[in-house]
Short mmCIF file of C-alpha atoms and ligand atoms in Angstrom, two decimals:
data_model
loop_
_atom_site.label_atom_id
_atom_site.label_comp_id
_atom_site.label_asym_id
_atom_site.label_seq_id
_atom_site.Cartn_x
_atom_site.Cartn_y
_atom_site.Cartn_z
CA UNK A 1 0.56 -16.91 12.48
CA UNK A 2 2.50 -14.84 10.33
CA UNK A 3 5.58 -16.25 8.73
CA UNK A 4 7.20 -12.86 8.25
CA UNK A 5 6.73 -9.44 9.92
CA UNK A 6 3.56 -7.74 8.84
CA UNK A 7 3.84 -4.51 6.85
CA UNK A 8 2.12 -1.51 8.37
CA UNK A 9 1.97 1.06 5.75
CA UNK A 10 0.72 4.71 5.95
CA UNK A 11 -0.66 6.51 2.92
CA UNK A 12 -0.86 10.25 3.88
CA UNK A 13 -2.46 11.38 0.57
CA UNK A 14 -2.45 15.22 0.28
CA UNK A 15 -1.66 15.89 4.12
CA UNK A 16 1.10 17.31 6.03
CA UNK A 17 3.65 20.03 5.64
CA UNK A 18 7.28 19.66 6.34
CA UNK A 19 6.87 20.59 10.02
CA UNK A 20 4.03 18.05 10.52
CA UNK A 21 6.16 15.30 9.10
CA UNK A 22 8.95 16.13 11.48
CA UNK A 23 6.62 16.30 14.47
CA UNK A 24 5.03 12.93 13.49
CA UNK A 25 8.31 11.12 13.39
CA UNK A 26 9.63 12.86 16.55
CA UNK A 27 6.51 11.27 18.35
CA UNK A 28 6.53 7.85 16.59
CA UNK A 29 10.20 6.81 16.19
CA UNK A 30 11.01 6.45 19.93
CA UNK A 31 7.92 4.34 20.54
CA UNK A 32 8.60 1.80 17.74
CA UNK A 33 12.24 1.18 18.82
CA UNK A 34 11.90 -2.12 20.24
CA UNK A 35 9.10 -3.38 18.09
CA UNK A 36 11.18 -3.91 14.93
CA UNK A 37 8.03 -3.93 12.73
CA UNK A 38 8.17 -3.04 9.09
CA UNK A 39 6.60 0.29 9.04
CA UNK A 40 6.27 2.08 5.71
CA UNK A 41 5.23 5.68 5.28
CA UNK A 42 4.16 7.46 2.11
CA UNK A 43 4.28 11.18 2.56
CA UNK A 44 3.57 13.83 -0.18
CA UNK A 45 6.41 14.09 -2.79
CA UNK A 46 7.20 17.51 -1.28
CA UNK A 47 8.19 15.94 2.00
CA UNK A 48 10.04 12.76 0.68
CA UNK A 49 13.63 13.96 1.26
CA UNK A 50 12.63 15.42 4.59
CA UNK A 51 10.97 12.13 5.71
CA UNK A 52 13.93 10.07 4.74
CA UNK A 53 16.17 12.34 6.72
CA UNK A 54 13.76 12.04 9.71
CA UNK A 55 13.69 8.27 9.81
CA UNK A 56 17.38 7.88 9.24
CA UNK A 57 18.76 5.04 11.47
CA UNK A 58 15.30 3.67 12.15
CA UNK A 59 13.37 0.65 10.56
CA UNK A 60 10.84 2.89 8.78
CA UNK A 61 10.77 2.87 4.95
CA UNK A 62 9.69 5.97 3.15
CA UNK A 63 7.90 5.66 -0.17
CA UNK A 64 6.08 7.88 -2.69
CA UNK A 65 2.30 7.85 -3.49
CA UNK A 66 2.63 7.77 -7.22
CA UNK A 67 5.09 8.12 -10.17
CA UNK A 68 4.82 8.81 -13.86
CA UNK A 69 5.92 5.92 -16.10
CA UNK A 70 8.32 7.84 -18.21
CA UNK A 71 11.78 8.42 -16.74
CA UNK A 72 12.36 11.98 -17.84
CA UNK A 73 10.97 14.41 -20.51
CA UNK A 74 8.50 17.10 -21.10
CA UNK A 75 5.80 15.99 -18.68
CA UNK A 76 4.93 19.08 -16.58
CA UNK A 77 4.07 18.39 -13.07
CA UNK A 78 4.95 14.77 -13.11
CA UNK A 79 7.66 12.87 -11.04
CA UNK A 80 9.57 9.91 -12.17
CA UNK A 81 10.84 6.65 -10.51
CA UNK A 82 14.44 7.84 -10.73
CA UNK A 83 13.64 11.03 -9.15
CA UNK A 84 11.72 9.44 -6.31
CA UNK A 85 14.55 7.00 -5.80
CA UNK A 86 17.07 9.85 -5.66
CA UNK A 87 15.18 11.19 -2.73
CA UNK A 88 15.78 8.09 -0.85
CA UNK A 89 12.20 6.38 -1.27
CA UNK A 90 12.19 2.74 -1.28
CA UNK A 91 8.66 1.82 -2.42
CA UNK A 92 5.97 3.52 -4.41
CA UNK A 93 2.23 3.12 -4.14
CA UNK A 94 0.76 2.43 -7.65
CA UNK A 95 -2.75 2.33 -8.90
CA UNK A 96 -4.63 3.74 -5.79
CA UNK A 97 -8.28 3.86 -6.37
CA UNK A 98 -8.15 7.64 -6.02
CA UNK A 99 -5.64 7.80 -8.86
CA UNK A 100 -7.88 5.38 -10.96
CA UNK A 101 -11.14 7.27 -10.20
CA UNK A 102 -10.00 11.07 -10.01
CA UNK A 103 -6.98 11.06 -12.48
CA UNK A 104 -8.12 8.36 -15.06
CA UNK A 105 -5.28 5.96 -14.29
CA UNK A 106 -5.89 2.66 -16.13
CA UNK A 107 -4.28 -0.73 -16.20
CA UNK A 108 -1.81 -0.05 -19.17
CA UNK A 109 -0.58 2.96 -17.24
CA UNK A 110 -0.25 1.05 -13.99
CA UNK A 111 1.70 -1.76 -15.73
CA UNK A 112 4.38 0.75 -17.10
CA UNK A 113 4.49 2.41 -13.65
CA UNK A 114 5.13 -1.02 -12.04
CA UNK A 115 7.83 -1.79 -14.60
CA UNK A 116 9.38 1.79 -14.14
CA UNK A 117 9.45 1.47 -10.31
CA UNK A 118 10.96 -2.22 -10.49
CA UNK A 119 13.84 -1.15 -12.91
CA UNK A 120 14.62 1.88 -10.70
CA UNK A 121 14.90 -0.26 -7.47
CA UNK A 122 11.67 0.80 -5.94
CA UNK A 123 9.27 -1.85 -4.36
CA UNK A 124 5.89 -1.41 -6.19
CA UNK A 125 2.90 -1.36 -3.70
CA UNK A 126 0.02 -2.14 -6.03
CA UNK A 127 -3.42 -1.23 -4.93
CA UNK A 128 -6.54 -3.17 -6.29
CA UNK A 129 -10.13 -3.36 -5.22
CA UNK A 130 -13.75 -3.58 -6.40
CA UNK A 131 -16.46 -0.73 -6.18
CA UNK A 132 -19.56 -1.39 -4.21
CA UNK A 133 -21.70 -1.91 -7.32
CA UNK A 134 -19.10 -4.64 -8.50
CA UNK A 135 -19.56 -6.38 -5.04
CA UNK A 136 -23.29 -6.13 -5.37
CA UNK A 137 -23.04 -7.88 -8.85
CA UNK A 138 -20.93 -10.60 -7.55
CA UNK A 139 -17.94 -9.26 -9.46
CA UNK A 140 -15.35 -8.90 -6.99
CA UNK A 141 -13.29 -12.06 -7.89
CA UNK A 142 -13.39 -11.14 -11.51
CA UNK A 143 -12.49 -7.48 -10.83
CA UNK A 144 -9.42 -8.44 -8.69
CA UNK A 145 -8.22 -11.15 -11.12
CA UNK A 146 -8.44 -8.68 -13.88
CA UNK A 147 -6.52 -5.96 -12.03
CA UNK A 148 -3.72 -8.33 -11.17
CA UNK A 149 -3.55 -10.33 -14.59
CA UNK A 150 -3.50 -7.17 -16.76
CA UNK A 151 -0.54 -5.53 -14.88
CA UNK A 152 1.69 -8.27 -13.49
CA UNK A 153 3.99 -10.53 -15.12
CA UNK A 154 6.24 -13.53 -13.73
CA UNK A 155 9.01 -11.24 -12.61
CA UNK A 156 6.80 -9.18 -10.31
CA UNK A 157 8.31 -8.74 -6.80
CA UNK A 158 6.32 -6.26 -4.69
CA UNK A 159 3.41 -5.98 -2.46
CA UNK A 160 -0.29 -5.97 -3.11
CA UNK A 161 -2.95 -3.94 -1.14
CA UNK A 162 -6.49 -5.08 -1.40
CA UNK A 163 -8.57 -2.00 -0.86
CA UNK A 164 -12.23 -2.16 -1.56
CA UNK A 165 -13.15 1.19 -3.09
CA UNK A 166 -16.22 1.43 -0.80
CA UNK A 167 -14.28 0.98 2.35
CA UNK A 168 -11.72 3.67 1.72
CA UNK A 169 -12.27 6.80 3.89
CA UNK A 170 -15.92 5.72 4.60
CA UNK A 171 -15.46 4.20 8.05
CA UNK A 172 -16.82 1.11 6.80
CA UNK A 173 -14.40 -1.54 6.82
CA UNK A 174 -14.66 -4.87 5.10
CA UNK A 175 -15.66 -7.86 7.28
CA UNK A 176 -12.98 -10.48 8.17
CA UNK A 177 -14.98 -13.02 5.92
CA UNK A 178 -14.78 -10.56 2.99
CA UNK A 179 -11.08 -9.87 3.40
CA UNK A 180 -10.24 -13.49 3.84
CA UNK A 181 -12.04 -14.42 0.77
CA UNK A 182 -10.62 -11.56 -1.24
CA UNK A 183 -6.94 -12.12 -0.04
CA UNK A 184 -7.32 -15.90 -0.76
CA UNK A 185 -8.49 -15.11 -4.42
CA UNK A 186 -5.33 -12.67 -4.67
CA UNK A 187 -2.91 -15.23 -3.23
CA UNK A 188 -4.16 -18.05 -5.79
CA UNK A 189 -3.77 -15.63 -8.71
CA UNK A 190 -0.33 -14.47 -7.58
CA UNK A 191 0.90 -17.94 -7.20
CA UNK A 192 -0.10 -18.90 -10.70
CA UNK A 193 1.11 -15.48 -12.16
CA UNK A 194 4.39 -14.71 -10.59
CA UNK A 195 7.49 -16.87 -10.05
CA UNK A 196 7.67 -15.70 -6.32
CA UNK A 197 4.00 -15.43 -5.93
CA UNK A 198 3.75 -17.29 -2.73
CA UNK A 199 6.07 -14.70 -1.15
CA UNK A 200 4.10 -11.56 -2.25
CA UNK A 201 2.58 -9.85 0.88
CA UNK A 202 -1.15 -8.83 0.50
CA UNK A 203 -2.14 -6.00 2.75
CA UNK A 204 -5.83 -4.86 3.60
CA UNK A 205 -6.62 -1.15 3.33
CA UNK A 206 -9.97 0.68 3.87
CA UNK A 207 -10.92 2.26 7.01
CA UNK A 208 -8.38 0.43 9.08
CA UNK A 209 -8.46 1.98 12.74
CA UNK A 210 -6.94 0.98 16.08
CA UNK A 211 -10.27 -0.76 16.73
CA UNK A 212 -10.37 -2.82 13.70
CA UNK A 213 -6.78 -3.93 13.95
CA UNK A 214 -7.14 -6.87 16.40
CA UNK A 215 -9.44 -8.70 14.11
CA UNK A 216 -7.62 -7.79 11.02
CA UNK A 217 -4.27 -9.04 12.22
CA UNK A 218 -5.98 -12.41 12.95
CA UNK A 219 -7.61 -12.51 9.62
CA UNK A 220 -6.24 -15.41 7.39
CA UNK A 221 -4.19 -14.43 4.37
CA UNK A 222 -3.69 -10.82 5.93
CA UNK A 223 0.06 -9.75 5.78
CA UNK A 224 -0.48 -6.23 7.08
CA UNK A 225 -2.33 -3.05 6.36
CA UNK A 226 -2.30 0.24 4.30
CA UNK A 227 -3.64 2.98 6.51
CA UNK A 228 -5.11 6.41 5.39
CA UNK A 229 -6.99 8.53 7.87
CA UNK A 230 -5.81 6.65 10.86
CA UNK A 231 -2.22 6.97 10.01
CA UNK A 232 -2.03 10.80 10.14
CA UNK A 233 -1.92 10.81 13.95
CA UNK A 234 1.27 9.22 15.28
CA UNK A 235 -0.77 7.86 18.37
CA UNK A 236 -3.34 6.04 16.32
CA UNK A 237 -0.84 4.73 13.84
CA UNK A 238 1.06 3.46 16.72
CA UNK A 239 -1.80 1.68 18.10
CA UNK A 240 -2.33 -0.09 14.67
CA UNK A 241 1.47 -1.08 14.59
CA UNK A 242 1.26 -2.43 18.15
CA UNK A 243 -1.98 -4.35 17.29
CA UNK A 244 -0.27 -6.18 14.46
CA UNK A 245 3.05 -6.87 16.27
CA UNK A 246 2.01 -7.76 19.79
P1 LIG B 1 -8.45 5.03 4.78
O1 LIG B 1 -7.65 4.96 3.47
O2 LIG B 1 -7.72 4.12 5.77
O3 LIG B 1 -8.62 6.37 5.10
O4 LIG B 1 -9.76 4.29 4.37
C1 LIG B 1 -6.91 3.96 3.02
C2 LIG B 1 -6.23 4.15 1.62
O5 LIG B 1 -6.81 4.91 0.84
O6 LIG B 1 -5.09 3.59 1.39
#
């Protein structure tokens, strides 16, 4: 069904100390040796270098959860794309709904972050998605379109994650029909907007669990998953990877 290998990405948010990161990979890596999936993991910035070292020689890519759009300067507490790339990160999550909602990140910021990531060799993983209110008001398509059109240009080469805000961390995953519709909308827009639009993977995120993986992996237009809570334990993350690649 999939033309390319699905991407299963973990977003660990503000979880895990160094020892816990090492323990996770010690359990996970021997189990995914023969699967050769695309497994991406975004630990906290404090564990980036350690995670890169831990996955050395495997297929796992390590990425950051956020960057600031400036490359250097007086921006206390921020981390830039060159710094993240220097740690060995290969991708960066941009525009996660928690960043938009809790830290006031807006589309102009997100556009600059995507550009900074790309010019420093990092793959941008852009998160988009509607709130429950927007869905109830039949604005989902409009919101997704706006979130894509206002930050992408024809040169964009990265990954999109459709994450309905109401499905994140709530245990309430979107249905296959909702996901297919939203991903279809994204794919149409990407094709029109970006030169390589038909090659841009669109992942689903929002309460993905081992139990929801079977249906998700068979849903049209789904190229993988972005997993929060269920990626924290190696065992459940492994079931999700297996569910997508078997
Ligand atoms: P969740 O988070 O899987 O815990 O819902 C997904 C995300 O925020 O990327």
